[in-house]
Every structure is written in structure tokens, then in C-alpha cells.
Tab-separated table of C-alpha atoms (C1' of nucleotides) in Angstrom:
chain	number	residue	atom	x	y	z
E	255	UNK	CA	13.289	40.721	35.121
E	256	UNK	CA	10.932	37.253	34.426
E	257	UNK	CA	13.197	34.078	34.284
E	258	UNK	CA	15.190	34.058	30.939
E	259	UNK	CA	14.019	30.184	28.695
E	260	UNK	CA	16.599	27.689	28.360
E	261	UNK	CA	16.768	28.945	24.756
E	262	UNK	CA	17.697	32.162	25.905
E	263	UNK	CA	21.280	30.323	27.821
E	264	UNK	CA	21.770	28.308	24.650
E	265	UNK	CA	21.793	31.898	22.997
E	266	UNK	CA	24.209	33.094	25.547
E	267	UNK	CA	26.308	30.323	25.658
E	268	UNK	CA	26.892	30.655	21.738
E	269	UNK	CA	27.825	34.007	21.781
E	270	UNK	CA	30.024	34.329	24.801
E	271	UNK	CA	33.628	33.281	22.499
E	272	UNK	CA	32.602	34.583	19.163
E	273	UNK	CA	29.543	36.986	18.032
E	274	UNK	CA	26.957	35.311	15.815
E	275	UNK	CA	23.792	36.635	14.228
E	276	UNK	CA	20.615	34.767	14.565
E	277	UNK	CA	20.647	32.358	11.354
E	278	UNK	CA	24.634	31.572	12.576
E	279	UNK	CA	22.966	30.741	16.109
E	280	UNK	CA	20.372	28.489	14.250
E	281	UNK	CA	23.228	26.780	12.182
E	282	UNK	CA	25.430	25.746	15.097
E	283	UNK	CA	22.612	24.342	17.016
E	284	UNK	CA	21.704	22.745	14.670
E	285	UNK	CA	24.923	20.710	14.302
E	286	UNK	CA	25.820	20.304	18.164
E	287	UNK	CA	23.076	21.180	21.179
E	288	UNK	CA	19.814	19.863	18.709
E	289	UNK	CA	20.425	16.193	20.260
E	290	UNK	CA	19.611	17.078	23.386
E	291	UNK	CA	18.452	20.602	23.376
E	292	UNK	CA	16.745	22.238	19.849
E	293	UNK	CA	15.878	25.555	19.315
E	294	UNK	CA	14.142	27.044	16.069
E	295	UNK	CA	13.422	30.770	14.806
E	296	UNK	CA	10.797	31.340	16.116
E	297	UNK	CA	12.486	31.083	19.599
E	298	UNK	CA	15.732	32.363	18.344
E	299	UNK	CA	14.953	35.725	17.066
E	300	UNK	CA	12.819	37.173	19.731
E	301	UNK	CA	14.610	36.150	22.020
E	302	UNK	CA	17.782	37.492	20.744
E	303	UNK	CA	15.718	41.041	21.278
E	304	UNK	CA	14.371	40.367	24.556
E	305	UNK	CA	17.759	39.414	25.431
E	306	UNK	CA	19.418	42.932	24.192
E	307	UNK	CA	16.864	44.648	26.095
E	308	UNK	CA	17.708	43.134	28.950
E	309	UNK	CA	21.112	44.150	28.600
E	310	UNK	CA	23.036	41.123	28.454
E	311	UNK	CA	23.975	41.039	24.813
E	312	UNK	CA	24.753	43.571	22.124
E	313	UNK	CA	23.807	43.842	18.553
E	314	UNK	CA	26.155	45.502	16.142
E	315	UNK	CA	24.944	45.662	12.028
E	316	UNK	CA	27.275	43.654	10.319
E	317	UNK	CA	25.755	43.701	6.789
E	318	UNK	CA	27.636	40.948	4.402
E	319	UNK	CA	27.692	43.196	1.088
E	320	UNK	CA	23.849	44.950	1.208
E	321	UNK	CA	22.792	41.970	3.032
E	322	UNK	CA	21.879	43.536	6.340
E	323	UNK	CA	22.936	41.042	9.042
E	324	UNK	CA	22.880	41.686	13.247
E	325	UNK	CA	25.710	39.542	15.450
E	326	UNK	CA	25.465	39.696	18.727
E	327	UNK	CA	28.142	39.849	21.781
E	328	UNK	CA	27.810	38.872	25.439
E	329	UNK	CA	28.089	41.434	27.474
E	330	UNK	CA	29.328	41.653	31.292
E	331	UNK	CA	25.669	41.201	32.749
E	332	UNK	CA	25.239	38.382	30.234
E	333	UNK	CA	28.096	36.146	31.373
E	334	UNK	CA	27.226	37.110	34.792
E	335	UNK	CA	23.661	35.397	34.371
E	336	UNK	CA	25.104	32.398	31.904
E	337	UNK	CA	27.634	31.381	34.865
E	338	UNK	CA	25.172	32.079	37.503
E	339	UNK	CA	22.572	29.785	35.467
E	340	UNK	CA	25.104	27.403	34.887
E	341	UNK	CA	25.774	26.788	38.911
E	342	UNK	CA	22.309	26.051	39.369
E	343	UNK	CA	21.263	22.363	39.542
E	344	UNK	CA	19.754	21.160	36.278
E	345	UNK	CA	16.457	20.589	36.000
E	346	UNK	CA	14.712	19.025	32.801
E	347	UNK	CA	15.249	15.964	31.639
E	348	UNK	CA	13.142	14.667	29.092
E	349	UNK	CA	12.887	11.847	27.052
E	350	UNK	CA	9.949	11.288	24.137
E	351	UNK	CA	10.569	8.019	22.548
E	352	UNK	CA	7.893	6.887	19.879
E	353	UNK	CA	9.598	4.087	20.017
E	354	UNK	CA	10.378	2.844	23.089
E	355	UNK	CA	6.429	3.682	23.404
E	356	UNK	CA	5.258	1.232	20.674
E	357	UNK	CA	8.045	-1.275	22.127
E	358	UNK	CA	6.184	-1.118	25.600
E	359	UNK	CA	2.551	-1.926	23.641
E	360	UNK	CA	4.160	-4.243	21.274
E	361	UNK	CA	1.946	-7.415	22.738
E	362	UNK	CA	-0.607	-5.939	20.447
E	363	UNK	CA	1.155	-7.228	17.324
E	364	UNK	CA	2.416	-10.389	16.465
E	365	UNK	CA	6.073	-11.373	17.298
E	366	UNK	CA	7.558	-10.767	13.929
E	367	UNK	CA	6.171	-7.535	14.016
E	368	UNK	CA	7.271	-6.515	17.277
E	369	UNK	CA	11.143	-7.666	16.471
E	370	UNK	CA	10.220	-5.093	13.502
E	371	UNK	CA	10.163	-2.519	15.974
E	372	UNK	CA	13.208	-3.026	17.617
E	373	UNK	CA	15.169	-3.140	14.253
E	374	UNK	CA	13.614	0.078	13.201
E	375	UNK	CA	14.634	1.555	16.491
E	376	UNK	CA	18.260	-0.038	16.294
E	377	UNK	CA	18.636	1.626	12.577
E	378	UNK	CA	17.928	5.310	13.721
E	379	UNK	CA	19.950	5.082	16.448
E	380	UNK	CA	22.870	4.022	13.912
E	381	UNK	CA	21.907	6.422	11.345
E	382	UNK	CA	22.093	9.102	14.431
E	383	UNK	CA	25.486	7.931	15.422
E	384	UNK	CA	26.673	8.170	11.700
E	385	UNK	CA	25.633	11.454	11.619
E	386	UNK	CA	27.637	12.035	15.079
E	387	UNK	CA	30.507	10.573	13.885
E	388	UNK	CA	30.541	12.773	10.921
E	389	UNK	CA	30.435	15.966	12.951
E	390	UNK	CA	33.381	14.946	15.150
E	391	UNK	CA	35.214	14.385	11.637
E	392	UNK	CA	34.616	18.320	10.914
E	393	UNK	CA	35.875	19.385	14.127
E	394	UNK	CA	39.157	19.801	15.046
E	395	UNK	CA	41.448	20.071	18.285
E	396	UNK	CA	39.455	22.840	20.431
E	397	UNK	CA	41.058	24.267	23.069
E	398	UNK	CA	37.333	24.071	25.134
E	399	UNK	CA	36.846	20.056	25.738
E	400	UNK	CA	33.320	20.134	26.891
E	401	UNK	CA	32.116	20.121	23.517
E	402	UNK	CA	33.747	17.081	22.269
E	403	UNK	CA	32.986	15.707	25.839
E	404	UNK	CA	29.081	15.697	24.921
E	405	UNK	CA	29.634	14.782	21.598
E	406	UNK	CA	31.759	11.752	22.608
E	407	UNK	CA	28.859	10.873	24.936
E	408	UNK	CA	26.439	11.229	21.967
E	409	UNK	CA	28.466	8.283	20.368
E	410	UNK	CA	28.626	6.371	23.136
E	411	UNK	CA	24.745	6.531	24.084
E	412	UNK	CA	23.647	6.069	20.513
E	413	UNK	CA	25.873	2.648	20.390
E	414	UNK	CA	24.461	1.600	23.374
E	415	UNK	CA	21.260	1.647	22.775
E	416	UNK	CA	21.661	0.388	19.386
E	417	UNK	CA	23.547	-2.858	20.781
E	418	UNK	CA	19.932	-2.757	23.781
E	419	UNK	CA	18.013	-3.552	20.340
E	420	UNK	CA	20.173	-6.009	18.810
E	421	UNK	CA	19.924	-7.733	22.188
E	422	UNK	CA	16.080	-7.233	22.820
E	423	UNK	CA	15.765	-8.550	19.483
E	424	UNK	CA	17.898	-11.895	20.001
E	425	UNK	CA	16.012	-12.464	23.398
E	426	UNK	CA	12.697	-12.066	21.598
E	427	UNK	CA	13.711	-14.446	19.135
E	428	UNK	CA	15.175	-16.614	21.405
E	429	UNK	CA	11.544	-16.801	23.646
E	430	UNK	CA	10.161	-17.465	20.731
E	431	UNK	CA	12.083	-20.704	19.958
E	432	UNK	CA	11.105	-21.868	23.781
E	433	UNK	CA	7.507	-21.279	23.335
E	434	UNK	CA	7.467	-23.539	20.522
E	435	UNK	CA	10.051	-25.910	21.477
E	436	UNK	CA	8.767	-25.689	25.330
R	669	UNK	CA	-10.740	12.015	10.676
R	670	UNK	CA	-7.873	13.557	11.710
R	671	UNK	CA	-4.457	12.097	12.969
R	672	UNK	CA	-4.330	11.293	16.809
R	673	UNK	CA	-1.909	12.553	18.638
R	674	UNK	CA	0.426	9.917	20.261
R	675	UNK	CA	-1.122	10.791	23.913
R	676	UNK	CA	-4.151	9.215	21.903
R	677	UNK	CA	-2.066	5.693	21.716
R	678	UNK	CA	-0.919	5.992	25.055
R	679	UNK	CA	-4.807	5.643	26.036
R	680	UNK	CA	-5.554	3.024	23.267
R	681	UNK	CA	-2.453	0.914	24.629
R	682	UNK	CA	-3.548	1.039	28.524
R	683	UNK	CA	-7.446	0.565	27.699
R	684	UNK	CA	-6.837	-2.271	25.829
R	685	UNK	CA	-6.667	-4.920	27.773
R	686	UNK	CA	-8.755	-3.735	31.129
R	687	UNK	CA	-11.000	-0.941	31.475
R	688	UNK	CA	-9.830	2.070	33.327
R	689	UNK	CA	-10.693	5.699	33.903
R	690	UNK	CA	-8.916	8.950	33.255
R	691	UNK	CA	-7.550	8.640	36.595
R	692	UNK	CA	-6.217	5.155	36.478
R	693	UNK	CA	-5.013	5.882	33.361
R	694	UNK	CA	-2.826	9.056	34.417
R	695	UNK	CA	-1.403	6.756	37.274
R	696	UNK	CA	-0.414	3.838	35.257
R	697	UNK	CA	0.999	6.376	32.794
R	698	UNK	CA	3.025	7.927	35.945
R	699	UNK	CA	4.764	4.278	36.978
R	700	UNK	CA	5.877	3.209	33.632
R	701	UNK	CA	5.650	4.835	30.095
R	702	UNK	CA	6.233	8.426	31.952
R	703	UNK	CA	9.966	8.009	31.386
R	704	UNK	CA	9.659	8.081	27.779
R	705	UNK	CA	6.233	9.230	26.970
R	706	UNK	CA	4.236	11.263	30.089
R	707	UNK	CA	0.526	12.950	29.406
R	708	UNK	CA	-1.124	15.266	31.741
R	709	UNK	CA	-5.057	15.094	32.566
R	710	UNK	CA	-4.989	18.202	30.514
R	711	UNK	CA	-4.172	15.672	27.955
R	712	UNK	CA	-5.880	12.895	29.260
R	713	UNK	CA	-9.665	13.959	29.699
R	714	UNK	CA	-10.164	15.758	26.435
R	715	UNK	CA	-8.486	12.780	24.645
R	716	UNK	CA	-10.802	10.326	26.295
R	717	UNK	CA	-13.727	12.343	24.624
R	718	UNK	CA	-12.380	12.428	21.715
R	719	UNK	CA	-11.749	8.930	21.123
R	720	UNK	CA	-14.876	7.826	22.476
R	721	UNK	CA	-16.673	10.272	19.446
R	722	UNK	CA	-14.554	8.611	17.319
R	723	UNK	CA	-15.556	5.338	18.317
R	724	UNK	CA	-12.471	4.050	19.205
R	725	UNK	CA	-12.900	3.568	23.129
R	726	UNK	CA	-16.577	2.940	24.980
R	727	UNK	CA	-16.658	4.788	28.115
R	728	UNK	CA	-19.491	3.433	31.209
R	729	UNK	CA	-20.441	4.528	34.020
R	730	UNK	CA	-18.962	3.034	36.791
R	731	UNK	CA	-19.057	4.473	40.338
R	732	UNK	CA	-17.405	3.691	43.002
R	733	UNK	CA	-20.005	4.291	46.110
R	734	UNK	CA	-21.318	7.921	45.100
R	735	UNK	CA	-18.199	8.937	43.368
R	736	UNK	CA	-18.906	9.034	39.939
R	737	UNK	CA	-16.580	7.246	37.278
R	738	UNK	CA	-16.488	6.626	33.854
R	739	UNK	CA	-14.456	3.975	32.916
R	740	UNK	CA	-13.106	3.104	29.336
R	741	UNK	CA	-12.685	-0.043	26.390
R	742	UNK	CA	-11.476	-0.454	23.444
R	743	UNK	CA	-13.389	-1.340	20.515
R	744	UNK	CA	-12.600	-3.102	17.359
R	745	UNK	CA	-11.982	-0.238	15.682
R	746	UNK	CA	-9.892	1.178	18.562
R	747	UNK	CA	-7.461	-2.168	18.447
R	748	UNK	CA	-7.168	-1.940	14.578
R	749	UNK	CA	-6.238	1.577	14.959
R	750	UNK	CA	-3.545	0.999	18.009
R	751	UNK	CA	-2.419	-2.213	15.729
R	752	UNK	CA	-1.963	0.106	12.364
R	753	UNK	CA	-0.038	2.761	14.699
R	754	UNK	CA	2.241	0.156	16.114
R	755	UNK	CA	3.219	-1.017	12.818
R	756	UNK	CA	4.229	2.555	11.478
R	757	UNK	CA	8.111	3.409	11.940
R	758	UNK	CA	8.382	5.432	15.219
R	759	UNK	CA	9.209	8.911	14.288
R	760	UNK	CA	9.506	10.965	17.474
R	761	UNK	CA	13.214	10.910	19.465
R	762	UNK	CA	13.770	13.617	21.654
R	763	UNK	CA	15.720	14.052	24.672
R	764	UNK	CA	15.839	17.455	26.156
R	765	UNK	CA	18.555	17.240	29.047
R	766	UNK	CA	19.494	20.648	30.348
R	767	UNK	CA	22.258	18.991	32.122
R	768	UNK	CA	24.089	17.651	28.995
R	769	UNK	CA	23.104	21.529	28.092
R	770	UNK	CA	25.416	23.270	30.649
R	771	UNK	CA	28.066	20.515	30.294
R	772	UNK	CA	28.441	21.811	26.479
R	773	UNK	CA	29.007	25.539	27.731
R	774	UNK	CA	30.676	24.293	31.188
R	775	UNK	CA	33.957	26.281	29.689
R	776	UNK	CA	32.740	29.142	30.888
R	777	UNK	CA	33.146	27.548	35.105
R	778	UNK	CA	35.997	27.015	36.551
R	779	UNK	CA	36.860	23.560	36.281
R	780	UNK	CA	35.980	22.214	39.969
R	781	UNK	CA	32.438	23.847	39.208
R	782	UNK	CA	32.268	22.070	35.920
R	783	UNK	CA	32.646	18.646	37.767
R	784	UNK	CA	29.691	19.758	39.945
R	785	UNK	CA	27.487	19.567	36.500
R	786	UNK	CA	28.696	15.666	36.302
R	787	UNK	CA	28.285	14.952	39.819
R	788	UNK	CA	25.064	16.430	39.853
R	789	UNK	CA	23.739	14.575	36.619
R	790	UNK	CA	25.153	11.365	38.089
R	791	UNK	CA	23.554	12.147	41.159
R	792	UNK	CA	20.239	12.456	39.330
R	793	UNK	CA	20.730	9.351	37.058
R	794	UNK	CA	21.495	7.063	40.092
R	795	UNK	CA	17.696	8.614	41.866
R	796	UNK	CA	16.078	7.588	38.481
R	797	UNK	CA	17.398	4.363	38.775
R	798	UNK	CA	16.484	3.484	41.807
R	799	UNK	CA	12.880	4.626	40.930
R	800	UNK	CA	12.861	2.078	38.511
R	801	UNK	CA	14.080	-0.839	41.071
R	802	UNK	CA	11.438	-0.262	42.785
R	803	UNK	CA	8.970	-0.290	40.194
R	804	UNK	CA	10.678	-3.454	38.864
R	805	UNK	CA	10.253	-4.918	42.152
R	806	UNK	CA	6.240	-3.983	42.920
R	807	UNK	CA	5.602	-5.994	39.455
R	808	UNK	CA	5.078	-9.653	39.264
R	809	UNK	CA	5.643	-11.551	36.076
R	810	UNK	CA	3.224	-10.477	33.444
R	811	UNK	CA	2.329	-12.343	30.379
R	812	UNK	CA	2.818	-9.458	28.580
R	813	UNK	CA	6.841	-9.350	28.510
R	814	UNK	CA	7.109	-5.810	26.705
R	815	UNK	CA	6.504	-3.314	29.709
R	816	UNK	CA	9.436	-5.655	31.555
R	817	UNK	CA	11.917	-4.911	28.651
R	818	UNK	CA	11.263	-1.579	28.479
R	819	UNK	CA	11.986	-0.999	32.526
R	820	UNK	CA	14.803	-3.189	32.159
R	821	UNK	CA	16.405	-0.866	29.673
R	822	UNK	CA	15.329	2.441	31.297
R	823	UNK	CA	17.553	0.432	34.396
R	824	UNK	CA	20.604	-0.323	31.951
R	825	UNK	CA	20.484	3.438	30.352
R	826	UNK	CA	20.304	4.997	33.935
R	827	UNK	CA	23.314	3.083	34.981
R	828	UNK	CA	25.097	3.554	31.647
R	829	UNK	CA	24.896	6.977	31.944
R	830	UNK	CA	25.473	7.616	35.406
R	831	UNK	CA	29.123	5.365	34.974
R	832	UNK	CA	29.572	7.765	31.750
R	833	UNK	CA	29.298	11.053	34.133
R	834	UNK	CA	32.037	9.002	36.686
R	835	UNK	CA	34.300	8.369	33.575
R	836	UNK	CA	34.096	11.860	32.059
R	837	UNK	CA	34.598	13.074	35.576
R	838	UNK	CA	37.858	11.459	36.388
R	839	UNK	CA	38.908	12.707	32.520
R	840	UNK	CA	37.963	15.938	33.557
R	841	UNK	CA	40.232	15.810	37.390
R	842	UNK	CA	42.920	13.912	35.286
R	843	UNK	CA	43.361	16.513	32.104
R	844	UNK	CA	43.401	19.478	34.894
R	845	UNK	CA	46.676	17.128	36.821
R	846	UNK	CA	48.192	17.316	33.435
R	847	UNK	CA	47.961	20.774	33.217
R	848	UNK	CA	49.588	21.322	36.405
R	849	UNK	CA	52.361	19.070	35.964
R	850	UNK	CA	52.810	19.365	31.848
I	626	DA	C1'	-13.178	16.708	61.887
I	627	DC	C1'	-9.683	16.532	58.702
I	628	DA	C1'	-6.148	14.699	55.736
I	629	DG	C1'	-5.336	12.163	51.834
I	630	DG	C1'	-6.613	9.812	47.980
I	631	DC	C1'	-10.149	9.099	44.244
I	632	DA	C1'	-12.193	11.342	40.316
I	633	DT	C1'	-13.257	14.674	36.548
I	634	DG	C1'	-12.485	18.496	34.324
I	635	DT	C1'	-11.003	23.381	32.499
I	636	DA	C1'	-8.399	27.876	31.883
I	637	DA	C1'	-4.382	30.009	31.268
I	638	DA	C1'	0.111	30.061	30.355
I	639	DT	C1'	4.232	28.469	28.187
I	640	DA	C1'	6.878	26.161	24.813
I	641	DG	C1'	7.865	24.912	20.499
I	642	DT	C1'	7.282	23.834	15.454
I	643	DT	C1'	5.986	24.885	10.828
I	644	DA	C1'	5.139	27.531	7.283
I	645	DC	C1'	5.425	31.509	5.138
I	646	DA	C1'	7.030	36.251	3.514
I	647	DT	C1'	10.707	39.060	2.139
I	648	DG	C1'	14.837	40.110	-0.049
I	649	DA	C1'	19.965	39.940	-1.036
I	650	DT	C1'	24.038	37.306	-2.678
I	651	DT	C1'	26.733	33.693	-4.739
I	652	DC	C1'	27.744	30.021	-7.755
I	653	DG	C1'	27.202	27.293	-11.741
D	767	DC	C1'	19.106	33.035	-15.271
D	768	DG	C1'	17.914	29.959	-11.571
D	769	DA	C1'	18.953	27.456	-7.438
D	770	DA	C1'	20.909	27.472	-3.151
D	771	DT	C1'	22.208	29.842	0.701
D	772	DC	C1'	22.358	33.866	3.710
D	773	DA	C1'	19.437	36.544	6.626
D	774	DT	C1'	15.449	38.220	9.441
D	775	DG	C1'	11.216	37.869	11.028
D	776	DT	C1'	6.100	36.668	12.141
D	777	DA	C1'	1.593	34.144	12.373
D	778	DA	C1'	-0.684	30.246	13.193
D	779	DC	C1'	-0.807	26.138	15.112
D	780	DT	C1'	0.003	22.265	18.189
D	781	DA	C1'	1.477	20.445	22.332
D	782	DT	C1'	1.957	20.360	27.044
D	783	DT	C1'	2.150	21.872	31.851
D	784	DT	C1'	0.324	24.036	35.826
D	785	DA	C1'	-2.910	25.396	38.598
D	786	DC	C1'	-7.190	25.468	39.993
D	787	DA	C1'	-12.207	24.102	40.994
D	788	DT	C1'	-15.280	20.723	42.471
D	789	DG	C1'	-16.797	17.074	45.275
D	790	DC	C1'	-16.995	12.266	47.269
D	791	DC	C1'	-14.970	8.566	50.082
D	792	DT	C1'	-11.880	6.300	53.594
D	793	DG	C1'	-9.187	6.028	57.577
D	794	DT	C1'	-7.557	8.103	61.842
DNA sequence: ACAGGCATGTAAATAGTTACATGATTCG
DNA sequence: CGAATCATGTAACTATTTACATGCCTGT
């Protein structure tokens, strides 16, 4: 068998404690992994087949009323290749930051204009931990603390660099004042 | 004409104030905005064609003995364009980090192997950092005081993050004590 | 002579998003 | 009844990486 996508571990990860169908896999992604690791339907879905022909989960119909529905289980195989997956040194990391990108070209613009950017910057990353916060809210006490682990981390990182662009944007100011006082 | 992509701005932003080739371009790209933004030649050379149709980069030949190069500037129109791009809100964040990925499902390890996951992200953090010494050090002072912020924050977010993956790793090696002894 | 770097480019593969189609159910 | 949500799926598109092909130049 070809090597399984990242997506397909996120799949397997989600259904190891609890079965989920596809749009349930899409939902909790959505509100935990999607800040550092997305996935959408078009990944989800054939992968979720690919992944029961390999064996390593199950589908069972489930239908809610005469709504047909499929959840999946891990099976033995499955948590076999999560954990063996899992011991393997992580590879990707990735970082695309429009930002950070028109912060590093910002001698094109005038000064104002480039303080702009770091505001802009500093509000999504507040908006981002607002929506973090809000998610921690919702959850309670789990008896698995990796989750709240990486969510914690989410917090911190997004306050970080939010107080990185408060202080970009004082020392921009500030060099400002010296070139004209200077 | 149609949207450029943001590998298009990347090229506007490094042609703008010398002329360079595809080549020098890739390698500038590969010491600095590669950490948050990278682009392949596969990205590169048909977006150098494109923009020069569209007027908003010259290309000329410029060999170097009998090895042929064509190297590119920016036009008026190019600048205006880079300008009206660098005044739009940034809209891209992403961070894939398959690391933060197996920390989330690191339940299903045994906790000693879970701490691996930290050490190794650390581990990786700490390489990226020192990457970005180095860089720091092979650059003089520029004019141009952007490209210095931005390395000096990719230096604070390495180290942030590496002391988070010490801090959740001594939670981790603590909460497994109190299970022991509580 | 040969390795390594300079230089340009393309083909193929992979990854991922977006938009759409379909249809059932629930709630106001 | 209509909107929202549950639920599954695919097609088309865009982005991006990888690998390869070509060939010149420089230094050992």
C-alpha cells in the first residue's frame, strides 16, 4: 500500500475514541486541527473510502431517520498505522503569511502605511485568539490533555505575536520620531 | 487582467529595487521570505513571463560569459501594482505543522513517546533558529529596515516556541508524577 | 576531467479549495 | 412553508512540489 496523506491520520486520529461520519469529521476539524492542519471534502470523503479499503477503518450505515449517514470505526490495522505514524519524526512545517510577506516589502509604502500593516496583522491575530478562547469555553475537563495542550498553545502563540505587532509598531513609530528629530 | 497570484508579489517585491534573474530570485527567496512565503522555479519562470506580458517587469538579456541570462525590472506599472497589493489587508494565514498534528492525537502513545513529539519539535525549532542567526549575521545594515524585522521575529517565534515545547514538556513529566503518587 | 554552481525551463504528480448537485430533516 | 442544518459526494480549478533535461562556467 502507497503512503496514506496527512489527511488520512487526521481521519484516523478522529475516529480512534468515538465513530464519526464524514460531515462529523469535517465539523470537528473544523473547530480544533484547522489552525494548524485543515482538511475539506473533497479530501475527507475519498479518503474515508480509500481508507476502508485498506482495511483500517470500518463503515457501518447509521441513517438519522431516512437520512442515510456512514460513521466510521478504527480498526486494529488502523491504530496500528496511526501509532506507528505517530512515532515517526514530523516532517512539514509550513508557514504562509500574507502578511508577514507585505511586512518584509513594506519600504515600498510610506511609513503610515506600513504601521497599517502591522495593525491589520495584530487585529487577526486577536480576532483568532477570540475565537480560541471561545472554543476552550465549550470544552470541558477531558480526560485526554493533548487537546487542550495545543489549544492552550494556540492562545499563547496568537498573543504573542499580537504583542510582536504592537511592538513593531511602537519601534516604527519611534524611528520615525528620530529621523525627524535626528 | 486577471488577479496575480501572491508568488507574483514575491517577484515584484525582489525586482524592485535591483534587477535579478529567475535564479537570483529563487535564492534570495530561499534566505529570507522562504519561512513565510517560499516559490519554486516551477513558480518562478512561468511567473516571470507572465508579468513581463503584462508589463509589469522588463526582462534583458544579460549574460554572464556565454551563459545566457535574462535579468528583470520593474516598471511603473509594476511598482503601482506591488504598492496597491501592499495596501490591501493580508488575507492568507496558514500554518500547517504536522508536529502540533500528532501532539493533538499523542493520547493514543504512551506518555514517554508523547514527550518524544515535544522534544522532537523543540529540537526542530532550535535548528530553525539557528538558521536564522546566521542569516542575521551574513547581513549588514540595510536601509531598508523591514527584511531585519521580519528575521528578527522569525528569531523571537522560533525561540518562543521551542521554550513552549520545554514548558509543556515538564507539564507533561509532572501530570504523569501526579498520577503515580495521587 | 570532473564537481559544483549558475541558469532556464517543463512535465508530471500531488495537494487542496471551491463550487456545485442532491436530498432529507428539523425548527420556527 | 422556508431556512438552516445534516449528509454525501464529485468536478473543476488552482497551487505547489519534485524531478528532470539542458548546457555553460569556474575552480581544483
Amino acid at each position: 500500500m502507497e503512503q496514506l496523506s496527512a489527511t488520512a491520520y487526521v481521519i484516523l486520529g478522529f475516529v480512534r475514541n468515538e465513530p464519526r461520519s464524514g460531515y462529523e469529521i469535517k465539523a470537528v476539524v473544523d473547530n480544533s486541527t484547522r489552525f494548524f492542519w485543515a482538511a475539506s471534502y473533497g479530501q475527507i470523503y475519498p479518503e474515508l473510502k480509500r481508507l476502508a479499503e485498506a482495511g483500517l477503518i470500518v463503515g457501518s450505515d447509521v441513517p438519522t431517520g431516512g437520512r442515510r449517514r456512514t460513521v466510521y470505526e478504527i480498526t486494529a490495522d488502523g491504530e496500528e498505522e496511526l501509532r506507528a505514524w505517530l512515532r515517526q519524526e514530523p516532517e512539514t512545517f509550513e508557514m504562509r503569511d500574507e502578511g508577514l510577506l507585505k511586512l518584509f516589502f513594506a519600504d515600498a509604502l510610506p511609513r503610515e502605511e506600513a504601521v497599517a500593516i502591522l495593525r491589520s496583522m495584530r487585529d487577526k491575530r486577536r480576532a483568532v485568539n477570540a475565537q480560541l478562547q471561545a472554543l476552550k469555553q465549550m470544552k470541558g475537563e477531558l480526560d485526554d490533555p493533548f487537546p487542550m495542550i495545543v489549544l492552550q498553545g494556540g492562545l499563547e502563540f496568537t498573543e504573542w505575536f499580537a504583542d510582536w505587532c504592537e511592538r513593531m509598531e511602537a519601534r516604527l513609530l519611534d524611528s520615525a520620531l528620530d529621523e525627524r528629530s535626528g
